[in-house]
């Protein structure tokens, strides 16, 4: 980190002993240790705050993206892309209406045929082709 070797540490120790004196070295070391601890704590707190800010910023972006995905209406997007004027939709609706009417008429006719079937003698219908040889 600071790239301090054993030679530099030895030089610092000798200068400290000369300047401070042997009696005051324990008090100076305690004070230096206390300051180093405070600086480390401040650095750790600063680092954690920066991490929290980054995490919150990323979470806000993720929340925004999720809300955009949830609000996305695929059907509307496809309609706007394929048929922005609505002309194609109207044409298809016009084509479907007669088909629906024909379907309902066919269902009504099928119901009336089912009611008429009950009146017909089914045994006579099945034996008639046999008698003719078909």
Tab-separated table of N, CA and C in Angstrom:
chain	number	residue	atom	x	y	z
A	1	UNK	N	0.825	-1.182	0.000
A	1	UNK	CA	0.000	0.000	0.000
A	1	UNK	C	0.877	1.257	0.000
A	2	UNK	N	1.658	1.424	1.038
A	2	UNK	CA	2.564	2.572	1.087
A	2	UNK	C	3.949	2.199	0.601
A	3	UNK	N	4.164	0.919	0.412
A	3	UNK	CA	5.449	0.408	-0.062
A	3	UNK	C	6.600	0.861	0.847
A	4	UNK	N	6.401	0.576	2.155
A	4	UNK	CA	7.423	0.922	3.156
A	4	UNK	C	8.139	-0.365	3.529
A	5	UNK	N	9.443	-0.392	3.343
A	5	UNK	CA	10.236	-1.573	3.656
A	5	UNK	C	10.789	-1.513	5.074
A	6	UNK	N	11.594	-2.538	5.455
A	6	UNK	CA	12.127	-2.608	6.820
A	6	UNK	C	13.150	-1.509	7.083
A	7	UNK	N	13.815	-1.079	6.034
A	7	UNK	CA	14.817	-0.025	6.216
A	7	UNK	C	14.153	1.310	6.560
A	8	UNK	N	13.048	1.609	5.896
A	8	UNK	CA	12.336	2.848	6.189
A	8	UNK	C	11.747	2.817	7.589
A	9	UNK	N	11.187	1.646	7.986
A	9	UNK	CA	10.624	1.519	9.338
A	9	UNK	C	11.712	1.704	10.405
A	10	UNK	N	12.875	1.156	10.175
A	10	UNK	CA	13.987	1.306	11.119
A	10	UNK	C	14.393	2.775	11.243
A	11	UNK	N	14.455	3.466	10.139
A	11	UNK	CA	14.809	4.889	10.142
A	11	UNK	C	13.764	5.712	10.901
A	12	UNK	N	12.473	5.397	10.692
A	12	UNK	CA	11.399	6.099	11.412
A	12	UNK	C	11.512	5.840	12.910
A	13	UNK	N	11.811	4.599	13.316
A	13	UNK	CA	11.947	4.269	14.741
A	13	UNK	C	13.109	5.028	15.373
A	14	UNK	N	14.236	5.100	14.707
A	14	UNK	CA	15.407	5.814	15.244
A	14	UNK	C	15.098	7.301	15.397
A	15	UNK	N	14.472	7.897	14.396
A	15	UNK	CA	14.142	9.328	14.474
A	15	UNK	C	13.143	9.583	15.600
A	16	UNK	N	12.154	8.681	15.767
A	16	UNK	CA	11.165	8.839	16.836
A	16	UNK	C	11.846	8.774	18.199
A	17	UNK	N	12.744	7.840	18.408
A	17	UNK	CA	13.448	7.729	19.695
A	17	UNK	C	14.268	8.993	19.953
A	18	UNK	N	14.913	9.526	18.935
A	18	UNK	CA	15.737	10.731	19.112
A	18	UNK	C	14.856	11.949	19.410
A	19	UNK	N	13.764	12.110	18.679
A	19	UNK	CA	12.931	13.308	18.829
A	19	UNK	C	12.075	13.236	20.085
A	20	UNK	N	11.398	12.125	20.323
A	20	UNK	CA	10.446	12.015	21.434
A	20	UNK	C	11.148	11.625	22.723
A	21	UNK	N	12.044	10.739	22.653
A	21	UNK	CA	12.720	10.254	23.854
A	21	UNK	C	12.124	8.931	24.285
A	22	UNK	N	12.940	8.134	24.969
A	22	UNK	CA	12.490	6.795	25.351
A	22	UNK	C	11.329	6.801	26.351
A	23	UNK	N	11.205	7.821	27.211
A	23	UNK	CA	10.128	7.843	28.208
A	23	UNK	C	8.757	8.097	27.566
A	24	UNK	N	8.704	8.889	26.552
A	24	UNK	CA	7.423	9.293	25.950
A	24	UNK	C	6.968	8.369	24.807
A	25	UNK	N	7.764	7.418	24.426
A	25	UNK	CA	7.416	6.550	23.283
A	25	UNK	C	6.107	5.779	23.523
A	26	UNK	N	5.845	5.167	24.704
A	26	UNK	CA	4.573	4.449	24.875
A	26	UNK	C	3.345	5.360	24.697
A	27	UNK	N	3.411	6.581	25.246
A	27	UNK	CA	2.281	7.506	25.108
A	27	UNK	C	2.096	7.917	23.646
A	28	UNK	N	3.172	8.172	22.943
A	28	UNK	CA	3.107	8.560	21.530
A	28	UNK	C	2.553	7.401	20.697
A	29	UNK	N	2.998	6.182	20.985
A	29	UNK	CA	2.492	5.016	20.240
A	29	UNK	C	0.992	4.824	20.469
A	30	UNK	N	0.533	5.016	21.736
A	30	UNK	CA	-0.898	4.916	22.026
A	30	UNK	C	-1.679	5.974	21.243
A	31	UNK	N	-1.172	7.180	21.226
A	31	UNK	CA	-1.847	8.265	20.508
A	31	UNK	C	-1.879	7.990	19.004
A	32	UNK	N	-0.761	7.557	18.472
A	32	UNK	CA	-0.705	7.244	17.038
A	32	UNK	C	-1.655	6.096	16.712
A	33	UNK	N	-1.667	5.069	17.559
A	33	UNK	CA	-2.567	3.928	17.347
A	33	UNK	C	-4.021	4.382	17.375
A	34	UNK	N	-4.366	5.251	18.316
A	34	UNK	CA	-5.730	5.766	18.420
A	34	UNK	C	-6.121	6.525	17.144
A	35	UNK	N	-5.226	7.364	16.665
A	35	UNK	CA	-5.508	8.124	15.446
A	35	UNK	C	-5.623	7.201	14.224
A	36	UNK	N	-4.781	6.199	14.163
A	36	UNK	CA	-4.856	5.252	13.039
A	36	UNK	C	-6.195	4.518	13.067
A	37	UNK	N	-6.640	4.110	14.266
A	37	UNK	CA	-7.939	3.450	14.403
A	37	UNK	C	-9.072	4.361	13.942
A	38	UNK	N	-9.015	5.629	14.358
A	38	UNK	CA	-10.064	6.576	13.962
A	38	UNK	C	-10.091	6.764	12.446
A	39	UNK	N	-8.924	6.877	11.857
A	39	UNK	CA	-8.851	7.048	10.404
A	39	UNK	C	-9.404	5.813	9.697
A	40	UNK	N	-9.070	4.619	10.197
A	40	UNK	CA	-9.589	3.384	9.596
A	40	UNK	C	-11.107	3.323	9.720
A	41	UNK	N	-11.639	3.683	10.903
A	41	UNK	CA	-13.090	3.670	11.098
A	41	UNK	C	-13.781	4.656	10.155
A	42	UNK	N	-13.192	5.844	10.028
A	42	UNK	CA	-13.773	6.839	9.123
A	42	UNK	C	-13.734	6.347	7.679
A	43	UNK	N	-12.644	5.727	7.292
A	43	UNK	CA	-12.527	5.198	5.927
A	43	UNK	C	-13.538	4.076	5.696
A	44	UNK	N	-13.699	3.200	6.690
A	44	UNK	CA	-14.661	2.101	6.579
A	44	UNK	C	-16.089	2.649	6.471
A	45	UNK	N	-16.419	3.640	7.288
A	45	UNK	CA	-17.751	4.241	7.253
A	45	UNK	C	-17.995	4.948	5.914
A	46	UNK	N	-16.994	5.676	5.455
A	46	UNK	CA	-17.108	6.353	4.166
A	46	UNK	C	-17.337	5.333	3.050
A	47	UNK	N	-16.581	4.252	3.093
A	47	UNK	CA	-16.706	3.208	2.076
A	47	UNK	C	-18.099	2.571	2.117
A	48	UNK	N	-18.598	2.285	3.311
A	48	UNK	CA	-19.926	1.676	3.421
A	48	UNK	C	-21.013	2.643	2.953
A	49	UNK	N	-20.852	3.938	3.234
A	49	UNK	CA	-21.833	4.916	2.754
A	49	UNK	C	-21.833	5.004	1.231
A	50	UNK	N	-20.653	4.972	0.653
A	50	UNK	CA	-20.568	4.994	-0.814
A	50	UNK	C	-21.228	3.744	-1.395
A	51	UNK	N	-21.003	2.590	-0.773
A	51	UNK	CA	-21.639	1.349	-1.231
A	51	UNK	C	-23.159	1.443	-1.123
A	52	UNK	N	-23.642	2.009	-0.013
A	52	UNK	CA	-25.089	2.169	0.164
A	52	UNK	C	-25.681	3.075	-0.909
A	53	UNK	N	-24.997	4.162	-1.186
A	53	UNK	CA	-25.490	5.087	-2.213
A	53	UNK	C	-25.530	4.394	-3.572
A	54	UNK	N	-24.486	3.660	-3.883
A	54	UNK	CA	-24.444	2.942	-5.167
A	54	UNK	C	-25.543	1.888	-5.227
A	55	UNK	N	-25.740	1.182	-4.140
A	55	UNK	CA	-26.771	0.141	-4.088
A	55	UNK	C	-28.158	0.762	-4.261
A	56	UNK	N	-28.410	1.890	-3.582
A	56	UNK	CA	-29.704	2.548	-3.704
A	56	UNK	C	-29.931	3.057	-5.122
A	57	UNK	N	-28.894	3.600	-5.722
A	57	UNK	CA	-29.025	4.090	-7.099
A	57	UNK	C	-29.342	2.942	-8.047
A	58	UNK	N	-28.672	1.822	-7.870
A	58	UNK	CA	-28.939	0.657	-8.717
A	58	UNK	C	-30.339	0.120	-8.461
A	59	UNK	N	-30.765	0.107	-7.201
A	59	UNK	CA	-32.106	-0.374	-6.883
A	59	UNK	C	-33.164	0.532	-7.496
A	60	UNK	N	-32.936	1.827	-7.471
A	60	UNK	CA	-33.886	2.741	-8.090
A	60	UNK	C	-33.995	2.476	-9.586
A	61	UNK	N	-32.861	2.241	-10.231
A	61	UNK	CA	-32.882	1.927	-11.660
A	61	UNK	C	-33.618	0.618	-11.920
A	62	UNK	N	-33.371	-0.367	-11.082
A	62	UNK	CA	-34.031	-1.667	-11.248
A	62	UNK	C	-35.531	-1.530	-11.024
A	63	UNK	N	-35.933	-0.767	-10.001
A	63	UNK	CA	-37.361	-0.547	-9.752
A	63	UNK	C	-38.016	0.143	-10.946
A	64	UNK	N	-37.326	1.114	-11.508
A	64	UNK	CA	-37.862	1.832	-12.664
A	64	UNK	C	-38.030	0.884	-13.847
A	65	UNK	N	-37.030	0.037	-14.084
A	65	UNK	CA	-37.113	-0.915	-15.191
A	65	UNK	C	-38.240	-1.917	-14.969
A	66	UNK	N	-38.411	-2.379	-13.729
A	66	UNK	CA	-39.491	-3.319	-13.434
A	66	UNK	C	-40.854	-2.683	-13.657
A	67	UNK	N	-41.020	-1.446	-13.232
A	67	UNK	CA	-42.310	-0.787	-13.434
A	67	UNK	C	-42.580	-0.582	-14.922
A	68	UNK	N	-41.538	-0.292	-15.704
A	68	UNK	CA	-41.721	-0.161	-17.148
A	68	UNK	C	-42.146	-1.490	-17.766
A	69	UNK	N	-41.561	-2.573	-17.304
A	69	UNK	CA	-41.914	-3.894	-17.829
A	69	UNK	C	-43.342	-4.250	-17.436
A	70	UNK	N	-43.734	-3.923	-16.208
A	70	UNK	CA	-45.088	-4.240	-15.761
A	70	UNK	C	-46.129	-3.403	-16.496
A	71	UNK	N	-45.797	-2.180	-16.848
A	71	UNK	CA	-46.736	-1.305	-17.539
A	71	UNK	C	-46.780	-1.564	-19.043
A	72	UNK	N	-45.910	-2.407	-19.538
A	72	UNK	CA	-45.831	-2.679	-20.969
A	72	UNK	C	-47.053	-3.469	-21.417
A	73	UNK	N	-47.756	-2.968	-22.419
A	73	UNK	CA	-48.940	-3.629	-22.962
A	73	UNK	C	-48.599	-4.140	-24.361
A	74	UNK	N	-48.334	-5.426	-24.453
A	74	UNK	CA	-47.889	-6.026	-25.708
A	74	UNK	C	-48.952	-5.890	-26.794
A	75	UNK	N	-50.197	-6.131	-26.440
A	75	UNK	CA	-51.269	-6.069	-27.436
A	75	UNK	C	-51.363	-4.663	-28.046
A	76	UNK	N	-51.293	-3.653	-27.197
A	76	UNK	CA	-51.375	-2.275	-27.687
A	76	UNK	C	-50.178	-1.944	-28.581
A	77	UNK	N	-48.988	-2.387	-28.166
A	77	UNK	CA	-47.784	-2.117	-28.957
A	77	UNK	C	-47.866	-2.782	-30.332
A	78	UNK	N	-48.357	-4.016	-30.371
A	78	UNK	CA	-48.484	-4.721	-31.649
A	78	UNK	C	-49.508	-4.016	-32.529
A	79	UNK	N	-50.642	-3.621	-31.940
A	79	UNK	CA	-51.665	-2.921	-32.719
A	79	UNK	C	-51.131	-1.607	-33.277
A	80	UNK	N	-50.396	-0.873	-32.463
A	80	UNK	CA	-49.856	0.405	-32.924
A	80	UNK	C	-48.791	0.205	-34.002
A	81	UNK	N	-48.062	-0.882	-33.922
A	81	UNK	CA	-47.016	-1.135	-34.909
A	81	UNK	C	-47.607	-1.627	-36.226
A	82	UNK	N	-48.527	-2.573	-36.141
A	82	UNK	CA	-49.074	-3.187	-37.351
A	82	UNK	C	-50.173	-2.330	-37.978
A	83	UNK	N	-51.070	-1.816	-37.143
A	83	UNK	CA	-52.240	-1.098	-37.655
A	83	UNK	C	-52.440	0.203	-36.879
A	84	UNK	N	-51.602	1.208	-37.120
A	84	UNK	CA	-51.708	2.443	-36.337
A	84	UNK	C	-52.997	3.219	-36.599
A	85	UNK	N	-53.595	3.096	-37.798
A	85	UNK	CA	-54.810	3.857	-38.105
A	85	UNK	C	-56.076	3.116	-37.707
A	86	UNK	N	-56.004	1.809	-37.505
A	86	UNK	CA	-57.177	1.027	-37.140
A	86	UNK	C	-57.970	0.554	-38.344
A	87	UNK	N	-57.494	0.838	-39.535
A	87	UNK	CA	-58.197	0.459	-40.757
A	87	UNK	C	-58.278	-1.057	-40.909
A	88	UNK	N	-57.174	-1.738	-40.618
A	88	UNK	CA	-57.138	-3.194	-40.748
A	88	UNK	C	-58.100	-3.849	-39.754
A	89	UNK	N	-58.160	-3.317	-38.560
A	89	UNK	CA	-59.057	-3.861	-37.535
A	89	UNK	C	-60.506	-3.731	-37.982
A	90	UNK	N	-60.871	-2.583	-38.524
A	90	UNK	CA	-62.244	-2.379	-38.996
A	90	UNK	C	-62.583	-3.340	-40.130
A	91	UNK	N	-61.648	-3.554	-41.043
A	91	UNK	CA	-61.878	-4.472	-42.159
A	91	UNK	C	-62.096	-5.895	-41.654
A	92	UNK	N	-61.281	-6.308	-40.702
A	92	UNK	CA	-61.420	-7.661	-40.144
A	92	UNK	C	-62.749	-7.799	-39.419
A	93	UNK	N	-63.152	-6.781	-38.683
A	93	UNK	CA	-64.440	-6.827	-37.981
A	93	UNK	C	-65.586	-6.959	-38.980
A	94	UNK	N	-65.494	-6.227	-40.102
A	94	UNK	CA	-66.529	-6.323	-41.132
A	94	UNK	C	-66.574	-7.719	-41.736
A	95	UNK	N	-65.428	-8.390	-41.814
A	95	UNK	CA	-65.384	-9.743	-42.360
A	95	UNK	C	-65.906	-10.765	-41.355
A	96	UNK	N	-65.683	-10.526	-40.078
A	96	UNK	CA	-66.086	-11.475	-39.041
A	96	UNK	C	-67.593	-11.449	-38.815
A	97	UNK	N	-68.220	-10.295	-38.942
A	97	UNK	CA	-69.648	-10.164	-38.653
A	97	UNK	C	-70.490	-11.111	-39.503
A	98	UNK	N	-70.334	-11.196	-40.825
A	98	UNK	CA	-71.141	-12.149	-41.601
A	98	UNK	C	-70.849	-13.605	-41.219
A	99	UNK	N	-69.622	-13.902	-40.866
A	99	UNK	CA	-69.278	-15.267	-40.465
A	99	UNK	C	-70.008	-15.629	-39.181
A	100	UNK	N	-70.056	-14.703	-38.241
A	100	UNK	CA	-70.774	-14.957	-36.991
A	100	UNK	C	-72.263	-15.152	-37.245
A	101	UNK	N	-72.821	-14.344	-38.136
A	101	UNK	CA	-74.242	-14.489	-38.468
A	101	UNK	C	-74.498	-15.845	-39.119
A	102	UNK	N	-73.625	-16.255	-40.033
A	102	UNK	CA	-73.785	-17.547	-40.704
A	102	UNK	C	-73.651	-18.689	-39.703
A	103	UNK	N	-72.752	-18.540	-38.749
A	103	UNK	CA	-72.565	-19.574	-37.731
A	103	UNK	C	-73.816	-19.720	-36.882
A	104	UNK	N	-74.409	-18.606	-36.476
A	104	UNK	CA	-75.615	-18.689	-35.648
A	104	UNK	C	-76.771	-19.284	-36.447
A	105	UNK	N	-76.878	-18.944	-37.746
A	105	UNK	CA	-77.918	-19.549	-38.584
A	105	UNK	C	-77.699	-21.052	-38.718
A	106	UNK	N	-76.458	-21.479	-38.884
A	106	UNK	CA	-76.155	-22.906	-39.007
A	106	UNK	C	-76.509	-23.641	-37.722
A	107	UNK	N	-76.234	-23.029	-36.589
A	107	UNK	CA	-76.580	-23.660	-35.314
A	107	UNK	C	-78.088	-23.790	-35.162
A	108	UNK	N	-78.829	-22.765	-35.570
A	108	UNK	CA	-80.295	-22.833	-35.504
A	108	UNK	C	-80.817	-23.935	-36.418
A	109	UNK	N	-80.274	-24.034	-37.626
A	109	UNK	CA	-80.693	-25.078	-38.567
A	109	UNK	C	-80.358	-26.463	-38.026
A	110	UNK	N	-79.191	-26.606	-37.381
A	110	UNK	CA	-78.808	-27.900	-36.817
A	110	UNK	C	-79.773	-28.305	-35.715
A	111	UNK	N	-80.200	-27.350	-34.912
A	111	UNK	CA	-81.157	-27.660	-33.843
A	111	UNK	C	-82.495	-28.086	-34.428
A	112	UNK	N	-82.932	-27.399	-35.483
A	112	UNK	CA	-84.219	-27.763	-36.089
A	112	UNK	C	-84.126	-29.140	-36.749
A	113	UNK	N	-82.964	-29.482	-37.331
A	113	UNK	CA	-82.776	-30.800	-37.937
A	113	UNK	C	-82.805	-31.878	-36.861
A	114	UNK	N	-82.211	-31.609	-35.707
A	114	UNK	CA	-82.217	-32.581	-34.619
A	114	UNK	C	-83.637	-32.856	-34.153
A	115	UNK	N	-84.475	-31.809	-34.100
A	115	UNK	CA	-85.864	-31.999	-33.689
A	115	UNK	C	-86.626	-32.795	-34.744
A	116	UNK	N	-86.331	-32.548	-36.029
A	116	UNK	CA	-87.009	-33.256	-37.109
A	116	UNK	C	-86.557	-34.709	-37.191
A	117	UNK	N	-85.353	-35.030	-36.757
A	117	UNK	CA	-84.824	-36.389	-36.803
A	117	UNK	C	-85.642	-37.323	-35.937
A	118	UNK	N	-86.140	-36.814	-34.848
A	118	UNK	CA	-86.929	-37.641	-33.951
A	118	UNK	C	-88.201	-38.135	-34.623
A	119	UNK	N	-88.713	-37.406	-35.618
A	119	UNK	CA	-89.940	-37.784	-36.304
A	119	UNK	C	-89.691	-38.841	-37.382
A	120	UNK	N	-88.484	-38.970	-37.896
A	120	UNK	CA	-88.166	-39.878	-38.993
A	120	UNK	C	-87.921	-41.277	-38.433
A	121	UNK	N	-88.407	-42.297	-39.145
A	121	UNK	CA	-88.199	-43.680	-38.744
A	121	UNK	C	-86.801	-44.090	-39.206
A	122	UNK	N	-85.848	-44.181	-38.256
A	122	UNK	CA	-84.458	-44.475	-38.591
A	122	UNK	C	-84.295	-45.906	-39.075
A	123	UNK	N	-85.125	-46.824	-38.596
A	123	UNK	CA	-85.011	-48.215	-39.021
A	123	UNK	C	-85.329	-48.353	-40.504
A	124	UNK	N	-86.313	-47.638	-40.955
A	124	UNK	CA	-86.685	-47.697	-42.365
A	124	UNK	C	-85.582	-47.099	-43.232
A	125	UNK	N	-84.907	-46.054	-42.739
A	125	UNK	CA	-83.837	-45.431	-43.516
A	125	UNK	C	-82.631	-46.347	-43.652
A	126	UNK	N	-82.314	-47.120	-42.624
A	126	UNK	CA	-81.150	-47.994	-42.683
A	126	UNK	C	-81.431	-49.244	-43.506
A	127	UNK	N	-82.689	-49.706	-43.545
A	127	UNK	CA	-83.011	-50.909	-44.310
A	127	UNK	C	-83.258	-50.610	-45.780
A	128	UNK	N	-83.629	-49.406	-46.111
A	128	UNK	CA	-83.945	-49.062	-47.501
A	128	UNK	C	-82.740	-49.229	-48.416
A	129	UNK	N	-81.528	-48.810	-48.063
A	129	UNK	CA	-80.401	-49.022	-48.975
A	129	UNK	C	-80.087	-50.502	-49.160
A	130	UNK	N	-80.327	-51.335	-48.159
A	130	UNK	CA	-80.042	-52.763	-48.292
A	130	UNK	C	-80.983	-53.419	-49.295
A	131	UNK	N	-82.215	-52.987	-49.287
A	131	UNK	CA	-83.202	-53.587	-50.176
A	131	UNK	C	-82.901	-53.272	-51.636
A	132	UNK	N	-82.334	-52.104	-51.890
A	132	UNK	CA	-82.035	-51.730	-53.272
A	132	UNK	C	-80.704	-52.298	-53.733
A	133	UNK	N	-79.901	-52.802	-52.795
A	133	UNK	CA	-78.632	-53.404	-53.161
A	133	UNK	C	-77.457	-52.444	-53.078
A	134	UNK	N	-77.624	-51.307	-52.534
A	134	UNK	CA	-76.523	-50.349	-52.404
A	134	UNK	C	-75.844	-50.460	-51.102
